Coordinates of C-alpha atoms and ligand atoms in Angstrom, one line a residue:
M267 CA 30.3 34.8 -123.6
Q268 CA 28.5 35.1 -120.3
Y269 CA 30.2 38.3 -119.2
Q270 CA 31.3 41.1 -121.5
S271 CA 34.5 41.7 -119.6
Q272 CA 35.8 38.2 -120.3
A273 CA 36.7 39.6 -123.7
V274 CA 39.9 41.1 -122.3
A275 CA 41.3 37.5 -122.2
K276 CA 41.5 37.5 -126.0
P277 CA 44.5 39.8 -126.5
Y278 CA 46.3 37.9 -123.7
F279 CA 45.7 34.6 -125.5
I280 CA 46.8 35.9 -128.9
A281 CA 50.0 37.3 -127.4
A282 CA 50.7 34.0 -125.6
I283 CA 50.4 32.1 -128.9
G284 CA 52.5 34.6 -130.8
L285 CA 55.3 34.5 -128.2
F286 CA 55.1 30.6 -128.1
L287 CA 55.8 30.6 -131.9
G288 CA 58.9 32.8 -131.2
Q289 CA 60.0 30.4 -128.5
I290 CA 59.9 27.4 -130.8
I291 CA 61.8 29.2 -133.6
F292 CA 64.6 30.0 -131.1
G293 CA 64.5 26.4 -129.9
L294 CA 65.0 25.2 -133.4
I295 CA 67.9 27.7 -133.9
M296 CA 69.6 26.3 -130.8
G297 CA 68.9 22.7 -131.8
L298 CA 70.7 23.3 -135.0
Q299 CA 73.6 25.1 -133.2
Y300 CA 74.0 21.9 -131.2
I301 CA 74.9 20.2 -134.4
V302 CA 76.4 22.9 -136.6
G303 CA 78.3 24.8 -133.9
D304 CA 78.7 28.2 -135.6
F305 CA 75.2 28.4 -137.2
L306 CA 74.1 32.1 -137.1
F307 CA 77.3 33.0 -135.1
P308 CA 78.0 35.7 -134.2
A309 CA 74.6 37.2 -135.0
I310 CA 72.7 35.0 -132.5
P311 CA 75.1 33.2 -130.2
F312 CA 73.8 30.1 -128.4
N313 CA 73.6 31.8 -125.0
V314 CA 71.4 34.6 -126.4
A315 CA 69.2 32.1 -128.2
R316 CA 68.8 30.1 -125.0
M317 CA 67.9 33.2 -123.0
V318 CA 65.3 34.2 -125.6
H319 CA 63.9 30.6 -125.8
T320 CA 63.4 30.2 -122.0
N321 CA 62.3 33.8 -121.3
L322 CA 59.7 33.7 -124.0
L323 CA 58.5 30.5 -122.5
I324 CA 58.0 32.1 -119.1
V325 CA 56.4 35.2 -120.5
W326 CA 53.9 33.4 -122.8
L327 CA 52.9 31.2 -120.0
L328 CA 52.3 34.2 -117.8
F329 CA 50.2 35.8 -120.5
G330 CA 48.3 32.5 -120.7
F331 CA 47.7 32.4 -116.9
M332 CA 46.5 36.0 -116.9
G333 CA 44.2 35.4 -119.9
A334 CA 42.9 32.3 -118.2
S335 CA 42.2 34.2 -115.0
Y336 CA 40.4 37.1 -116.8
F337 CA 38.3 34.5 -118.6
L338 CA 37.3 32.2 -115.8
V339 CA 37.1 34.5 -112.7
P340 CA 34.1 36.4 -114.0
E341 CA 32.3 33.1 -114.6
E342 CA 33.2 31.7 -111.2
S343 CA 32.4 35.0 -109.4
E344 CA 29.2 35.5 -111.4
R345 CA 30.0 39.1 -112.1
E346 CA 31.9 41.4 -114.5
L347 CA 35.6 41.9 -114.0
Y348 CA 36.4 44.7 -111.5
S349 CA 38.2 46.7 -114.2
P350 CA 38.5 45.6 -117.8
K351 CA 40.3 48.8 -118.6
L352 CA 43.1 48.1 -116.1
A353 CA 43.4 44.6 -117.6
L354 CA 43.9 46.1 -121.1
V355 CA 46.4 48.8 -119.9
L356 CA 48.4 46.1 -118.1
F357 CA 48.3 43.9 -121.2
W358 CA 50.1 46.6 -123.3
I359 CA 52.6 47.4 -120.5
F360 CA 53.5 43.7 -120.3
L361 CA 53.7 43.2 -124.0
V362 CA 55.9 46.3 -124.7
A363 CA 58.2 45.4 -121.7
G364 CA 58.4 41.8 -122.9
V365 CA 59.1 42.6 -126.5
L366 CA 61.7 45.4 -125.6
T367 CA 63.5 42.9 -123.4
I368 CA 63.8 40.3 -126.2
V369 CA 64.9 43.0 -128.7
G370 CA 67.5 44.1 -126.1
Y371 CA 68.8 40.5 -125.8
L372 CA 69.2 40.3 -129.6
A373 CA 70.4 43.8 -130.4
V374 CA 73.2 44.4 -127.9
P375 CA 75.6 42.3 -125.9
Y376 CA 74.2 41.1 -122.5
A377 CA 76.8 43.2 -120.6
T378 CA 75.8 46.3 -122.5
L379 CA 72.2 45.6 -121.8
A380 CA 73.0 45.3 -118.1
E381 CA 74.8 48.6 -118.2
I382 CA 72.2 50.6 -120.0
T383 CA 69.4 49.2 -117.8
G384 CA 71.2 50.2 -114.6
N385 CA 71.9 46.7 -113.4
D386 CA 74.7 48.0 -111.1
L387 CA 72.1 50.0 -109.1
L388 CA 70.3 46.8 -108.1
P389 CA 72.0 43.8 -109.7
T390 CA 69.6 41.0 -110.5
M391 CA 70.7 39.9 -113.9
G392 CA 72.7 36.9 -115.1
R393 CA 70.8 34.0 -113.6
E394 CA 69.0 31.4 -115.7
F395 CA 65.3 32.1 -116.4
L396 CA 65.8 35.5 -114.6
E397 CA 68.1 37.1 -117.1
M398 CA 65.8 40.0 -117.7
P399 CA 67.0 43.5 -116.8
T400 CA 66.0 44.8 -113.3
I401 CA 63.6 47.4 -114.8
T402 CA 61.8 44.6 -116.7
K403 CA 61.5 42.7 -113.4
V404 CA 60.0 45.9 -111.8
G405 CA 57.6 46.0 -114.7
I406 CA 56.6 42.4 -114.1
V407 CA 55.9 43.2 -110.4
I408 CA 53.7 46.2 -111.3
V409 CA 51.8 44.2 -113.8
C410 CA 51.3 41.4 -111.3
L411 CA 50.1 43.7 -108.6
G412 CA 47.6 45.4 -110.8
F413 CA 46.5 42.0 -112.1
L414 CA 46.1 40.6 -108.6
F415 CA 44.2 43.6 -107.5
N416 CA 41.8 43.3 -110.4
I417 CA 41.2 39.6 -110.0
G418 CA 41.1 39.9 -106.2
M419 CA 38.5 42.6 -106.2
T420 CA 36.4 40.6 -108.7
I421 CA 36.5 37.5 -106.4
L422 CA 35.8 39.6 -103.3
M423 CA 32.8 41.2 -104.7
G424 CA 31.3 38.1 -106.3
R425 CA 30.7 34.4 -105.6
K426 CA 33.6 32.7 -104.0
T427 CA 34.4 29.2 -105.3
V428 CA 37.0 26.7 -104.4
I429 CA 38.4 27.1 -108.0
S430 CA 38.8 30.8 -107.7
M431 CA 40.3 30.6 -104.2
I432 CA 42.9 28.1 -105.3
L433 CA 43.6 30.1 -108.4
I434 CA 44.2 33.3 -106.5
L435 CA 46.4 31.5 -103.9
G436 CA 48.5 30.2 -106.8
L437 CA 48.7 33.6 -108.4
V438 CA 49.7 35.4 -105.1
G439 CA 52.3 32.7 -104.6
L440 CA 53.6 33.3 -108.1
A441 CA 54.0 37.0 -107.4
V442 CA 55.5 36.5 -103.9
F443 CA 58.1 34.0 -105.0
F444 CA 59.1 36.2 -107.9
L445 CA 60.3 38.8 -105.4
F446 CA 63.2 36.4 -104.7
S447 CA 64.5 37.3 -108.1
F448 CA 65.5 40.7 -106.6
Y449 CA 67.6 39.0 -103.9
N450 CA 71.1 38.4 -105.3
P451 CA 73.5 37.7 -102.4
H452 CA 77.3 37.5 -103.1
N453 CA 77.5 34.1 -101.4
L454 CA 77.0 31.6 -104.3
V455 CA 75.4 29.0 -102.0
L456 CA 72.8 31.5 -100.8
D457 CA 72.3 32.8 -104.3
K458 CA 71.5 29.3 -105.6
L459 CA 69.4 28.4 -102.6
F460 CA 67.0 31.3 -103.1
W461 CA 67.1 31.1 -106.9
W462 CA 65.3 27.8 -106.6
W463 CA 62.6 29.6 -104.5
V464 CA 61.6 31.2 -107.7
V465 CA 62.3 28.3 -110.1
H466 CA 61.3 25.3 -108.1
L467 CA 58.6 26.8 -105.9
W468 CA 57.0 28.1 -109.0
V469 CA 56.7 25.0 -111.2
E470 CA 56.5 22.4 -108.4
G471 CA 54.5 24.6 -106.0
V472 CA 52.2 27.5 -106.7
W473 CA 52.0 27.0 -110.5
E474 CA 50.5 23.6 -109.8
L475 CA 47.7 25.3 -107.9
I476 CA 47.0 27.4 -111.0
L477 CA 47.2 24.3 -113.1
G478 CA 44.7 22.5 -110.8
A479 CA 42.3 25.4 -110.8
I480 CA 42.3 25.8 -114.6
L481 CA 42.0 22.1 -115.2
A482 CA 39.0 21.9 -112.7
F483 CA 37.3 24.8 -114.4
I484 CA 37.6 23.2 -117.9
L485 CA 36.4 19.8 -116.6
I486 CA 33.3 21.3 -115.0
K487 CA 32.5 23.1 -118.2
V488 CA 33.1 20.2 -120.6
T489 CA 31.7 17.3 -118.4
G490 CA 28.9 19.0 -116.5
V491 CA 29.9 16.9 -113.4
D492 CA 28.9 18.4 -110.1
R493 CA 31.1 21.1 -108.7
E494 CA 31.2 19.4 -105.3
V495 CA 32.8 16.3 -106.7
I496 CA 35.4 18.2 -108.6
E497 CA 36.2 20.4 -105.5
K498 CA 36.8 17.4 -103.3
W499 CA 39.4 16.1 -105.8
L500 CA 41.0 19.5 -106.0
Y501 CA 41.4 19.8 -102.2
V502 CA 43.3 16.5 -102.0
V503 CA 45.5 17.3 -105.1
I504 CA 46.4 20.7 -103.7
A505 CA 47.3 19.3 -100.3
M506 CA 49.5 16.7 -101.9
V507 CA 51.2 19.4 -104.0
L508 CA 52.1 21.4 -101.0
I509 CA 53.1 18.4 -98.8
S510 CA 55.5 17.1 -101.4
G511 CA 56.6 20.2 -103.4
L512 CA 57.7 22.6 -100.7
L513 CA 60.3 20.4 -99.1
G514 CA 60.9 18.8 -102.4
T515 CA 63.0 21.9 -103.2
G516 CA 65.7 19.9 -101.4
H517 CA 66.4 18.0 -104.7
H518 CA 68.2 21.1 -105.9
Y519 CA 70.3 21.5 -102.7
Y520 CA 72.3 18.3 -103.1
W521 CA 75.5 19.8 -104.7
I522 CA 75.4 23.5 -104.0
G523 CA 77.1 23.5 -100.6
A524 CA 73.9 23.3 -98.5
P525 CA 73.9 21.0 -95.4
E526 CA 73.9 17.3 -95.9
Y527 CA 70.4 16.6 -94.5
W528 CA 69.0 18.0 -97.8
Q529 CA 70.1 14.7 -99.4
W530 CA 67.5 12.9 -97.4
I531 CA 64.8 15.6 -97.2
G532 CA 65.1 16.3 -100.9
S533 CA 65.0 12.7 -101.9
V534 CA 62.1 11.6 -99.7
F535 CA 59.8 14.6 -100.3
S536 CA 60.5 15.0 -104.0
A537 CA 59.9 11.2 -104.5
L538 CA 56.3 12.0 -103.4
E539 CA 55.9 14.7 -106.0
P540 CA 54.6 12.4 -108.7
V541 CA 51.6 11.6 -106.5
P542 CA 49.6 14.8 -107.1
F543 CA 50.4 14.6 -110.8
F544 CA 49.1 11.1 -111.0
M545 CA 46.0 12.1 -109.1
M546 CA 45.3 14.8 -111.6
T547 CA 45.4 12.2 -114.4
V548 CA 43.0 9.9 -112.6
F549 CA 40.9 13.0 -111.7
A550 CA 40.6 14.2 -115.3
F551 CA 39.8 10.7 -116.7
T552 CA 37.2 10.0 -114.0
M553 CA 35.4 13.2 -114.6
V554 CA 35.3 12.7 -118.3
N555 CA 34.0 9.1 -117.9
R556 CA 31.3 10.4 -115.6
R557 CA 30.3 13.2 -117.8
R558 CA 26.7 14.3 -118.0
R559 CA 27.0 15.7 -121.5
Q560 CA 29.1 15.5 -124.6
H561 CA 30.4 19.0 -125.0
P562 CA 30.8 20.0 -128.7
N563 CA 34.3 21.3 -128.1
R564 CA 36.0 17.9 -128.2
A565 CA 39.4 19.5 -128.9
A566 CA 39.3 21.3 -125.5
T567 CA 38.5 18.0 -123.7
L568 CA 41.4 16.3 -125.6
W569 CA 43.8 19.1 -124.4
A570 CA 42.6 18.7 -120.8
L571 CA 43.0 15.0 -120.8
G572 CA 46.3 15.2 -122.7
C573 CA 47.7 17.8 -120.3
S574 CA 47.0 15.5 -117.3
V575 CA 48.8 12.6 -118.9
M576 CA 51.8 14.5 -120.2
A577 CA 52.2 16.4 -117.0
F578 CA 52.4 13.1 -115.1
L579 CA 54.9 11.7 -117.6
G580 CA 57.1 14.8 -117.9
A581 CA 57.1 16.0 -114.3
G582 CA 56.1 12.8 -112.4
V583 CA 58.0 10.0 -114.3
W584 CA 60.9 12.0 -115.9
G585 CA 61.2 14.0 -112.7
F586 CA 61.4 10.9 -110.5
L587 CA 64.0 9.4 -112.8
H588 CA 66.7 11.7 -111.5
T589 CA 65.4 13.0 -108.2
L590 CA 67.0 10.6 -105.7
S591 CA 70.3 12.0 -104.6
P592 CA 72.4 8.9 -105.5
V593 CA 71.0 9.0 -109.0
N594 CA 71.2 12.8 -109.3
Y595 CA 74.9 12.5 -108.3
Y596 CA 75.5 11.2 -111.9
T597 CA 72.7 12.8 -113.9
H598 CA 72.9 16.4 -112.5
G599 CA 72.9 19.0 -115.3
S600 CA 73.0 16.5 -118.1
Q601 CA 70.7 16.1 -121.1
L602 CA 68.4 14.1 -118.9
T603 CA 67.7 17.3 -117.1
A604 CA 66.8 18.9 -120.4
A605 CA 64.6 16.0 -121.3
H606 CA 62.6 16.3 -118.1
G607 CA 62.5 20.1 -118.3
H608 CA 61.0 20.0 -121.8
M609 CA 58.3 17.4 -121.2
A610 CA 57.3 18.8 -117.8
F611 CA 57.0 22.4 -119.0
Y612 CA 55.1 21.3 -122.1
G613 CA 52.9 18.7 -120.5
A614 CA 51.9 20.7 -117.4
Y615 CA 52.0 24.4 -118.3
A616 CA 52.1 24.8 -122.1
M617 CA 49.2 22.2 -122.5
I618 CA 47.0 23.7 -119.8
V619 CA 47.3 27.1 -121.4
L620 CA 46.6 25.6 -124.8
A621 CA 43.6 23.8 -123.2
I622 CA 42.0 26.9 -121.8
I623 CA 42.6 28.8 -125.1
S624 CA 41.0 25.9 -126.9
Y625 CA 38.0 26.1 -124.6
A626 CA 37.7 29.9 -124.4
M627 CA 38.7 31.1 -127.9
P628 CA 35.6 29.9 -129.8
I629 CA 33.4 31.6 -127.1
L630 CA 35.5 34.8 -127.3
N631 CA 35.1 34.7 -131.1
G632 CA 31.3 34.6 -130.8
R633 CA 30.7 31.0 -131.6
K634 CA 28.2 29.3 -129.4
E635 CA 30.4 26.7 -127.7
A636 CA 32.8 25.3 -130.1
N637 CA 34.6 25.8 -133.4
S638 CA 33.4 23.9 -136.5
H639 CA 34.1 20.3 -137.1
R640 CA 36.7 21.1 -139.7
S641 CA 38.5 23.5 -137.4
Q642 CA 38.5 21.0 -134.6
V643 CA 40.0 18.3 -136.8
I644 CA 42.9 20.6 -137.7
E645 CA 43.3 21.6 -134.0
M646 CA 43.5 17.9 -133.0
W647 CA 46.1 17.4 -135.7
G648 CA 48.0 20.2 -133.9
F649 CA 47.5 18.4 -130.6
W650 CA 48.9 15.1 -131.8
L651 CA 51.7 16.5 -133.8
M652 CA 52.9 18.7 -130.9
T653 CA 52.4 16.0 -128.3
V654 CA 54.0 13.2 -130.2
S655 CA 56.9 15.4 -131.2
M656 CA 57.5 16.4 -127.6
V657 CA 57.6 12.7 -126.6
L658 CA 60.2 12.2 -129.4
I659 CA 62.2 15.2 -128.3
T660 CA 62.2 13.8 -124.7
L661 CA 63.2 10.4 -125.9
A662 CA 66.0 11.8 -128.0
L663 CA 67.4 13.9 -125.1
T664 CA 67.0 10.9 -122.7
G665 CA 69.1 8.8 -125.1
A666 CA 71.7 11.5 -125.3
G667 CA 71.6 11.9 -121.5
I668 CA 72.1 8.2 -120.8
V669 CA 75.0 7.9 -123.2
Q670 CA 76.4 11.2 -121.8
V671 CA 76.2 10.2 -118.2
W672 CA 77.8 6.8 -119.0
L673 CA 80.7 8.1 -121.1
Q674 CA 81.4 11.2 -119.1
R675 CA 80.7 10.3 -115.5
Y676 CA 80.2 6.6 -115.0
S677 CA 82.6 4.6 -117.1
E678 CA 86.1 3.4 -115.9
S679 CA 87.8 6.0 -118.1
P680 CA 85.6 9.1 -118.2
Q681 CA 85.8 11.3 -121.3
S682 CA 85.6 15.0 -121.5
F683 CA 82.4 16.9 -122.1
M684 CA 83.0 18.0 -125.7
V685 CA 84.4 14.6 -126.7
V686 CA 81.2 13.0 -125.4
Q687 CA 79.0 15.6 -127.1
D688 CA 80.5 14.6 -130.5
Q689 CA 79.4 11.1 -130.0
V690 CA 75.7 11.9 -129.4
T691 CA 75.1 14.0 -132.4
L692 CA 72.7 11.5 -133.8
F693 CA 70.4 12.1 -130.9
Y694 CA 70.5 15.8 -131.6
W695 CA 69.6 15.4 -135.3
F696 CA 66.6 13.3 -134.1
R697 CA 65.6 16.1 -131.6
E698 CA 65.8 18.7 -134.3
A699 CA 63.6 16.7 -136.7
A700 CA 61.1 16.2 -134.0
G701 CA 61.3 19.9 -133.3
V702 CA 60.4 20.7 -136.9
S703 CA 57.3 18.5 -136.6
F704 CA 56.4 20.2 -133.3
L705 CA 56.5 23.6 -135.2
I706 CA 54.2 22.1 -137.9
G707 CA 51.8 21.0 -135.1
L708 CA 51.8 24.5 -133.6
L709 CA 51.1 26.0 -137.0
C710 CA 48.1 23.6 -137.3
Y711 CA 46.9 24.8 -133.8
I712 CA 47.1 28.4 -135.0
A713 CA 45.5 27.7 -138.4
S714 CA 42.5 26.0 -136.7
F715 CA 41.3 29.4 -135.4
F716 CA 41.1 30.7 -138.9
V717 CA 39.5 27.9 -140.9
G718 CA 35.9 26.7 -141.2
K719 CA 34.4 30.0 -140.0
N720 CA 31.4 29.7 -142.2
D721 CA 30.3 26.3 -140.9
A722 CA 31.0 27.5 -137.5
E723 CA 27.7 26.7 -135.9
A724 CA 28.1 24.8 -132.6
T725 CA 26.1 21.8 -133.7
V726 CA 28.8 19.5 -135.0
P727 CA 27.0 16.6 -136.8
G728 CA 27.1 13.5 -134.6
L729 CA 28.8 15.2 -131.7
A730 CA 26.0 17.3 -130.4
D731 CA 24.6 14.7 -128.1
Ligands
HEM19 C1 55.5 20.7 -114.0 C2 56.4 20.5 -113.1 C3 57.9 20.6 -113.4 C4 58.6 21.4 -114.3 C5 58.0 22.4 -115.2 C6 60.0 21.1 -114.1 C7 61.0 21.7 -114.8 C8 62.4 21.5 -114.5 C9 63.4 22.2 -115.2 C10 63.3 23.3 -116.3 C11 64.6 21.8 -114.6 C12 66.0 22.3 -115.0 C13 66.4 23.4 -114.1 C14 67.8 23.9 -114.4 O1 67.9 24.8 -115.2 O2 68.7 23.4 -113.8 C15 64.3 20.9 -113.6 C16 65.2 20.2 -112.8 C17 64.8 19.2 -111.9 N1 63.6 18.6 -111.7 FE1 61.9 19.3 -112.5 N2 60.1 20.1 -113.2 C18 58.8 19.8 -112.7 C19 58.5 18.8 -111.8 C20 59.4 18.0 -111.2 C21 59.1 16.9 -110.3 C22 57.7 16.5 -109.9 C23 60.3 16.3 -109.9 C24 60.5 15.1 -109.1 C25 59.7 14.0 -109.0 C26 61.4 17.0 -110.6 C27 62.7 16.8 -110.4 C28 63.7 17.6 -110.9 C29 65.1 17.4 -110.5 C30 65.7 16.4 -109.6 C31 65.8 18.4 -111.2 C32 67.3 18.7 -111.1 C33 68.0 18.0 -112.2 C34 69.5 18.2 -112.1 O3 70.1 18.0 -111.1 O4 70.1 18.6 -113.2 N3 60.8 18.0 -111.3 N4 62.9 20.7 -113.6
HEM20 C1 60.2 22.2 -130.5 C2 61.4 22.4 -130.5 C3 62.3 22.8 -129.4 C4 63.7 22.7 -129.5 C5 64.5 22.2 -130.7 C6 64.2 23.1 -128.2 C7 65.6 23.1 -128.0 C8 66.2 23.5 -126.8 C9 67.6 23.6 -126.5 C10 68.7 23.3 -127.5 C11 67.7 24.1 -125.3 C12 69.1 24.4 -124.6 C13 69.5 23.2 -123.8 C14 70.9 23.4 -123.2 O1 71.1 24.4 -122.5 O2 71.8 22.7 -123.5 C15 66.4 24.2 -124.7 C16 66.2 24.6 -123.4 C17 64.9 24.7 -122.8 N1 63.7 24.5 -123.5 FE1 63.5 24.0 -125.4 N2 63.2 23.4 -127.4 C18 62.0 23.2 -128.0 C19 60.8 23.4 -127.5 C20 60.5 23.7 -126.2 C21 59.2 23.7 -125.6 C22 57.9 23.4 -126.3 C23 59.4 23.9 -124.3 C24 58.3 24.0 -123.2 C25 57.1 24.2 -123.3 C26 60.8 24.1 -124.0 C27 61.4 24.4 -122.8 C28 62.7 24.6 -122.6 C29 63.3 24.7 -121.2 C30 62.5 24.8 -120.0 C31 64.7 24.8 -121.4 C32 65.7 24.9 -120.3 C33 66.0 23.5 -119.9 C34 67.0 23.2 -118.8 O3 67.6 24.2 -118.3 O4 67.3 22.1 -118.6 N3 61.4 24.0 -125.2 N4 65.5 23.9 -125.6
FE2_21 FE1 62.5 21.0 -108.6

């Protein structure tokens, strides 16, 4: 570790992985409920499991982004973190608030949770991804402010690099757009309109800046390619993200009662959104091909490359599939949406967090640059199991989605939702099986941090050079 204060990243990474495991378990519960309707009912109803699954996703990714920032900003700024203590205090606040919220979801009915957390004072609950009680949202804002202050001061007092500038821009954007979760107008059109300012402008806007910055950081470290080259790529990628992604929000305004011009704006600009994702793939592979050294942490390189490919497939290809308004007219809110949501979130954001953890954790654990060969082999098993399983989950949901759209919306004699759902059960079995192998992959990833400690020297035979 170059700077002592980078060590605060470690608890963030451990919490991220722990919550990720929880997310997957609830995904599997829901996957089974799709087939066996009353599985675990009434203890864990589907809507509660769904809330837990998606909120855990958001929270563990935020832990991951914060951990990544605490790890990379000192190195970029060439100085210690402004306040490691503050980072640790915020960690505990965030973890306790997050866990209490999940316990609240599981322990009491949602309406009761709303009541006891004072939702009627400032109603913000009841919207997908933003289900958490208002006080949790306030907690998140406090944690974000403290975090931004800490990271911002470190950057201000140290070396300023393109990577840290883009990272902080993304993080500030993340915090600013989250504020729209407090705006809850009575008019349903306005409500939906601004809801997307959090959901879309996060994943197809500011989070992409965070993704680009972390990816660039890892690539510099594992390839030894000149910073200037990487920065030039980063500028173009980020410009394309903003040009396409901001107005691309229009692809969510087709059917919510917004003016008709959004059909055009949404279709045209969101059709450009795959471009920056494709550029990131080319960028990652070009840098690795031009590398000046073979970094002993091959698992981290694999994660970085895999992330760029899967993000392009999940966000770029599966996003484009249903983004033009004449197509979206039929596919809106179907299993195709879920197929895209899964692969995009996994490919872009889960994988970049797993990549930085893979790169940073050996260093945080006191190894020189990488885990032992044995440990990396198990980690790469984790990579392939999770990634291939996610491809299979996506294909299963895509199959279900195509049949669903056909029978329910396109055919001469459309059938009702539940009648159609009964006919696609086979796809759901397939999804559940792939989900189990995803879980095994995640367990391999976790196990890799515990095995091969004794032969942990950085020099992996045959890889060192
Ligand atoms: C990493 C980036 C991305 C992530 C994490 C992501 C995730 C998601 C998720 C979770 C949803 C479902 C939202 C809901 O609950 O209704 C969604 C919807 C959608 N996404 Fe993405 N997305 C990404 C990028 C893209 C891109 C680049 C495109 C277009 C090329 C796109 C096109 C769409 C469209 C059209 C919908 C609406 C689907 C519908 O009408 O049901 N997404 N996305
Ligand atoms: C591995 C096993 C997994 C299973 C069985 C699973 C299952 C499910 C199910 C059944 C839903 C609810 C869909 C609905 O409302 O009808 C869901 C939603 C969701 N899951 Fe998963 N999931 C898994 C893993 C993941 C992973 C790894 C991610 C992201 C990294 C993820 C992200 C999401 C998102 C974003 C939604 C909301 C999608 C939308 O609104 O369209 N899931 N999942
Ligand atoms: Fe979007």
